[in-house]
Short mmCIF file of C-alpha atoms in Angstrom, two decimals:
data_model
loop_
_atom_site.label_atom_id
_atom_site.label_comp_id
_atom_site.label_asym_id
_atom_site.label_seq_id
_atom_site.Cartn_x
_atom_site.Cartn_y
_atom_site.Cartn_z
CA MET A 345 -10.17 9.56 -12.93
CA GLN A 346 -10.82 8.37 -9.35
CA GLN A 347 -14.46 7.58 -9.03
CA PRO A 348 -16.42 9.71 -5.87
CA ARG A 349 -16.19 7.86 -2.62
CA TRP A 350 -20.18 8.26 -2.67
CA LEU A 351 -19.95 6.10 -5.78
CA HIS A 352 -17.94 3.45 -4.32
CA GLN A 353 -20.10 3.69 -1.14
CA ALA A 354 -23.34 3.22 -3.28
CA ARG A 355 -22.30 0.73 -5.72
CA SER A 356 -20.94 -1.74 -2.72
CA THR A 357 -24.09 -1.39 -1.13
CA ILE A 358 -26.33 -2.12 -3.97
CA LEU A 359 -23.57 -4.99 -4.57
CA ASP A 360 -24.01 -6.68 -0.77
CA LEU A 361 -27.65 -7.04 -1.30
CA ILE A 362 -27.17 -9.17 -4.64
CA PHE A 363 -24.06 -10.78 -3.67
CA PRO A 364 -24.29 -11.03 0.39
CA PRO A 365 -20.56 -10.54 1.90
CA ARG A 366 -18.56 -13.78 2.07
CA CYS A 367 -15.08 -14.28 3.64
CA VAL A 368 -12.59 -14.48 0.96
CA GLY A 369 -10.42 -16.09 4.02
CA CYS A 370 -12.63 -19.21 5.03
CA GLY A 371 -15.86 -18.11 2.90
CA TYR A 372 -17.93 -18.06 6.19
CA GLY A 373 -21.09 -15.24 4.97
CA GLY A 374 -21.34 -11.94 6.74
CA ARG A 375 -18.17 -10.14 6.24
CA TRP A 376 -15.16 -10.02 3.43
CA LEU A 377 -12.99 -10.44 5.68
CA CYS A 378 -13.66 -11.82 8.90
CA ALA A 379 -11.97 -11.29 12.68
CA GLN A 380 -10.50 -14.74 12.56
CA CYS A 381 -9.14 -14.76 9.55
CA VAL A 382 -7.51 -11.44 9.90
CA ALA A 383 -6.64 -12.76 13.76
CA SER A 384 -4.66 -15.80 11.73
CA LEU A 385 -2.35 -13.78 9.72
CA LYS A 386 1.23 -14.72 9.84
CA TYR A 387 2.60 -10.99 10.79
CA LEU A 388 6.13 -9.95 10.95
CA ASN A 389 7.41 -9.96 14.45
CA ALA A 390 10.26 -8.28 15.80
CA PRO A 391 13.23 -8.00 15.60
CA LEU A 392 12.93 -6.52 12.43
CA CYS A 393 15.59 -4.75 9.81
CA VAL A 394 15.51 -0.88 11.14
CA ARG A 395 15.54 -0.29 7.11
CA CYS A 396 12.70 -2.45 4.97
CA GLY A 397 11.46 -3.94 8.08
CA GLN A 398 12.11 -7.60 6.79
CA GLU A 399 12.03 -10.18 9.73
CA LEU A 400 15.61 -10.85 11.21
CA GLY A 401 17.47 -13.33 13.87
CA ASP A 402 19.68 -11.35 15.48
CA ALA A 403 20.90 -8.65 13.62
CA ASN A 404 20.00 -4.46 12.91
CA HIS A 405 20.24 -4.85 9.38
CA CYS A 406 18.87 -7.54 6.62
CA ASN A 407 21.66 -9.14 4.19
CA ALA A 408 19.75 -7.14 1.81
CA CYS A 409 19.96 -3.55 3.29
CA ARG A 410 23.67 -4.42 4.52
CA SER A 411 24.85 -4.61 0.77
CA ARG A 412 22.27 -2.85 -0.85
CA PRO A 413 20.34 -0.47 1.07
CA LEU A 414 17.65 1.60 0.68
CA PRO A 415 18.48 5.17 -0.24
CA ALA A 416 18.27 7.86 1.94
CA ALA A 417 15.50 9.53 0.95
CA LEU A 418 13.08 6.93 2.50
CA ALA A 419 13.76 6.41 5.89
CA GLY A 420 11.93 2.89 6.11
CA VAL A 421 9.72 0.60 5.16
CA ARG A 422 7.28 -1.49 7.36
CA ALA A 423 4.82 -4.03 6.19
CA VAL A 424 2.15 -5.60 8.54
CA ALA A 425 2.63 -9.29 7.42
CA HIS A 426 3.74 -11.99 5.17
CA TYR A 427 2.30 -12.19 1.79
CA ASP A 428 0.75 -15.49 2.95
CA GLY A 429 -2.75 -17.18 2.85
CA HIS A 430 -5.65 -15.25 3.61
CA LEU A 431 -4.01 -11.88 3.35
CA ARG A 432 -2.54 -13.46 -0.09
CA ARG A 433 -6.08 -14.02 -1.25
CA ALA A 434 -7.55 -10.78 0.17
CA ILE A 435 -5.06 -8.49 -1.73
CA HIS A 436 -5.97 -10.28 -5.45
CA ALA A 437 -9.57 -10.41 -4.40
CA PHE A 438 -9.00 -6.47 -3.63
CA LYS A 439 -6.82 -5.47 -6.49
CA TYR A 440 -7.65 -7.77 -9.38
CA GLU A 441 -11.10 -8.83 -8.78
CA ARG A 442 -12.70 -5.66 -8.28
CA LEU A 443 -13.60 -6.55 -4.87
CA THR A 444 -13.29 -2.74 -3.53
CA ALA A 445 -15.40 -3.05 0.01
CA LEU A 446 -11.93 -5.52 1.09
CA ALA A 447 -10.85 -1.56 1.48
CA GLU A 448 -12.21 -0.85 4.84
CA PRO A 449 -10.94 -4.05 6.47
CA LEU A 450 -7.73 -3.97 4.70
CA GLY A 451 -7.03 -0.48 5.77
CA ALA A 452 -8.17 -1.15 9.45
CA ILE A 453 -5.79 -3.98 9.10
CA LEU A 454 -2.81 -1.02 8.72
CA ALA A 455 -4.92 1.32 10.66
CA ASP A 456 -4.09 -0.74 13.78
CA TYR A 457 -0.54 -1.21 13.06
CA LEU A 458 -0.03 2.45 13.06
CA VAL A 459 -1.41 2.49 16.94
CA GLY A 460 1.07 -0.12 17.95
CA HIS A 461 3.86 1.02 16.09
CA SER A 462 5.04 4.75 15.61
CA LEU A 463 5.90 6.24 12.13
CA PRO A 464 5.96 10.11 12.14
CA HIS A 465 3.76 11.03 9.59
CA THR A 466 1.35 14.39 9.04
CA LEU A 467 0.72 13.77 6.00
CA ILE A 468 -0.48 9.98 3.76
CA LEU A 469 -0.23 10.00 0.32
CA PRO A 470 -1.06 6.56 -1.89
CA VAL A 471 1.47 5.47 -4.18
CA PRO A 472 -0.17 6.44 -7.71
CA LEU A 473 -1.05 4.36 -10.25
CA HIS A 474 -0.28 5.62 -14.03
CA PRO A 475 -3.45 7.44 -14.89
CA GLU A 476 -3.70 4.84 -17.97
CA ARG A 477 -3.32 1.77 -15.34
CA GLU A 478 -5.95 3.26 -12.73
CA ARG A 479 -8.37 3.85 -15.76
CA GLU A 480 -8.03 0.06 -16.79
CA ARG A 481 -8.67 -0.67 -13.47
CA GLY A 482 -11.35 1.62 -12.37
CA TYR A 483 -9.52 2.89 -8.92
CA ASN A 484 -6.25 2.97 -7.44
CA GLN A 485 -5.93 0.47 -4.58
CA SER A 486 -3.64 2.27 -2.48
CA LEU A 487 -5.62 5.63 -2.63
CA LEU A 488 -8.95 3.36 -1.25
CA LEU A 489 -6.30 1.61 1.88
CA ALA A 490 -4.99 5.48 2.36
CA ALA A 491 -8.35 6.77 2.50
CA VAL A 492 -9.19 4.16 5.85
CA VAL A 493 -5.83 4.84 7.55
CA GLY A 494 -6.47 8.72 7.52
CA ARG A 495 -10.11 8.47 8.40
CA HIS A 496 -8.97 6.53 11.33
CA SER A 497 -5.84 8.51 12.28
CA ARG A 498 -7.57 11.78 11.63
CA VAL A 499 -4.26 12.80 9.30
CA PRO A 500 -5.17 14.22 5.75
CA VAL A 501 -4.45 12.35 2.52
CA ASN A 502 -3.66 13.84 -0.67
CA HIS A 503 -3.89 11.72 -3.97
CA ARG A 504 -2.94 14.77 -6.32
CA VAL A 505 0.17 15.94 -4.61
CA LEU A 506 2.47 12.39 -6.00
CA ALA A 507 2.12 11.27 -9.68
CA ARG A 508 3.54 8.49 -11.83
CA VAL A 509 4.44 9.80 -14.68
CA ARG A 510 5.62 6.95 -16.41
CA ASN A 511 3.73 3.27 -17.40
CA THR A 512 6.30 1.31 -16.26
CA ARG A 513 6.14 -2.31 -17.08
CA PRO A 514 4.56 -4.60 -13.93
CA GLN A 515 7.76 -5.21 -11.42
CA VAL A 516 6.29 -9.03 -11.09
CA GLY A 517 8.91 -11.40 -11.86
CA LEU A 518 11.71 -8.49 -12.13
CA ASN A 519 14.48 -9.02 -9.75
CA GLU A 520 15.81 -6.00 -7.76
CA GLN A 521 17.98 -4.43 -9.69
CA GLU A 522 15.36 -4.13 -12.88
CA ARG A 523 12.58 -3.30 -10.51
CA GLN A 524 15.08 -0.40 -9.41
CA ASP A 525 15.64 0.56 -13.31
CA ASN A 526 12.03 0.22 -13.78
CA LEU A 527 11.28 2.41 -11.96
CA LEU A 528 13.68 5.43 -12.39
CA GLY A 529 11.80 8.72 -13.14
CA ALA A 530 8.67 7.24 -13.09
CA PHE A 531 7.35 9.69 -10.19
CA ARG A 532 7.22 13.24 -9.73
CA CYS A 533 5.83 15.47 -7.09
CA THR A 534 3.37 18.13 -8.77
CA GLY A 535 2.85 20.27 -5.25
CA ARG A 536 4.43 20.84 -2.32
CA VAL A 537 4.97 18.59 0.75
CA ASP A 538 7.34 21.13 2.45
CA ASP A 539 8.32 19.85 6.07
CA GLN A 540 6.14 17.37 6.15
CA GLN A 541 6.41 13.74 7.68
CA VAL A 542 4.79 11.65 4.63
CA LEU A 543 3.30 8.20 5.06
CA LEU A 544 3.64 6.16 1.87
CA ILE A 545 0.67 3.70 1.80
CA ASP A 546 0.88 0.36 -1.07
CA ASP A 547 -0.17 -2.87 -0.83
CA VAL A 548 2.52 -5.16 -1.06
CA CYS A 549 6.51 -4.14 -0.73
CA THR A 550 8.74 -6.97 -2.67
CA THR A 551 12.42 -4.87 -2.32
CA GLY A 552 11.10 -1.55 -1.67
CA ALA A 553 12.28 0.26 -5.15
CA THR A 554 8.92 1.66 -5.48
CA MET A 555 8.72 2.95 -1.87
CA SER A 556 12.05 4.23 -2.73
CA GLN A 557 11.40 5.92 -6.16
CA CYS A 558 8.47 7.96 -4.75
CA ALA A 559 10.15 9.32 -1.56
CA LEU A 560 13.40 10.71 -3.85
CA ALA A 561 10.39 12.72 -5.60
CA LEU A 562 8.86 13.44 -2.57
CA ARG A 563 12.01 14.91 -0.13
CA ALA A 564 13.24 16.59 -3.38
CA ALA A 565 10.02 18.55 -3.05
CA GLY A 566 10.78 19.59 0.21
CA ALA A 567 9.34 16.18 2.50
CA ARG A 568 11.20 16.16 5.88
CA SER A 569 10.87 12.49 6.04
CA VAL A 570 9.39 9.47 4.27
CA TRP A 571 8.45 6.79 5.53
CA GLY A 572 6.49 3.61 3.81
CA LEU A 573 3.75 0.93 5.44
CA THR A 574 2.32 -1.62 3.63
CA LEU A 575 0.22 -4.58 4.27
CA ALA A 576 2.75 -7.12 3.40
CA ARG A 577 5.93 -8.39 2.27
#
């Protein structure tokens, strides 16, 4: 079960008093991720593949999308930066070391990206974890990110309409085909999203397999369009 927001805030406040924030990137005190480290991230720069958001030389589509395009259910995926350096350390601490206070600066990075990049959305959804995985971790990192993005953009966030109904093996170490096969039938809509323009939020995109399977379930439930946005790829 997702912990109430007030409980997360109280826990973060107590931890900040006991263990004052120190930037996970440079170690400087005061914040969990400082402005200098955010500015130094290896941002993805145009031109980008119009489907998966990968950096390009001079074409409209990357080699992967030309040979094996994302399913039509998914309008496209965008990521803010490369999964490297300070961002990689921050995501790892946020996801695996229970440093949930990083949701605020990482979510703000996503929100800032949306200010300069128009991705149509009337509803924000986090990529769901299977209930067993969420109980083990104690939270869904994508939901914490989505909550920050929704607050900044003033767009509704709903974490109940899309569910992960199959507890799949971790995607790490799997190739593209194995990732697709691993996630078949893993997501299901538990409510209607009729005519909604959905923005899916996750931490990292590798091949787009997770976003693709979520999009298939959402379009079957009536979504008008589905875009994906992640911190890193």
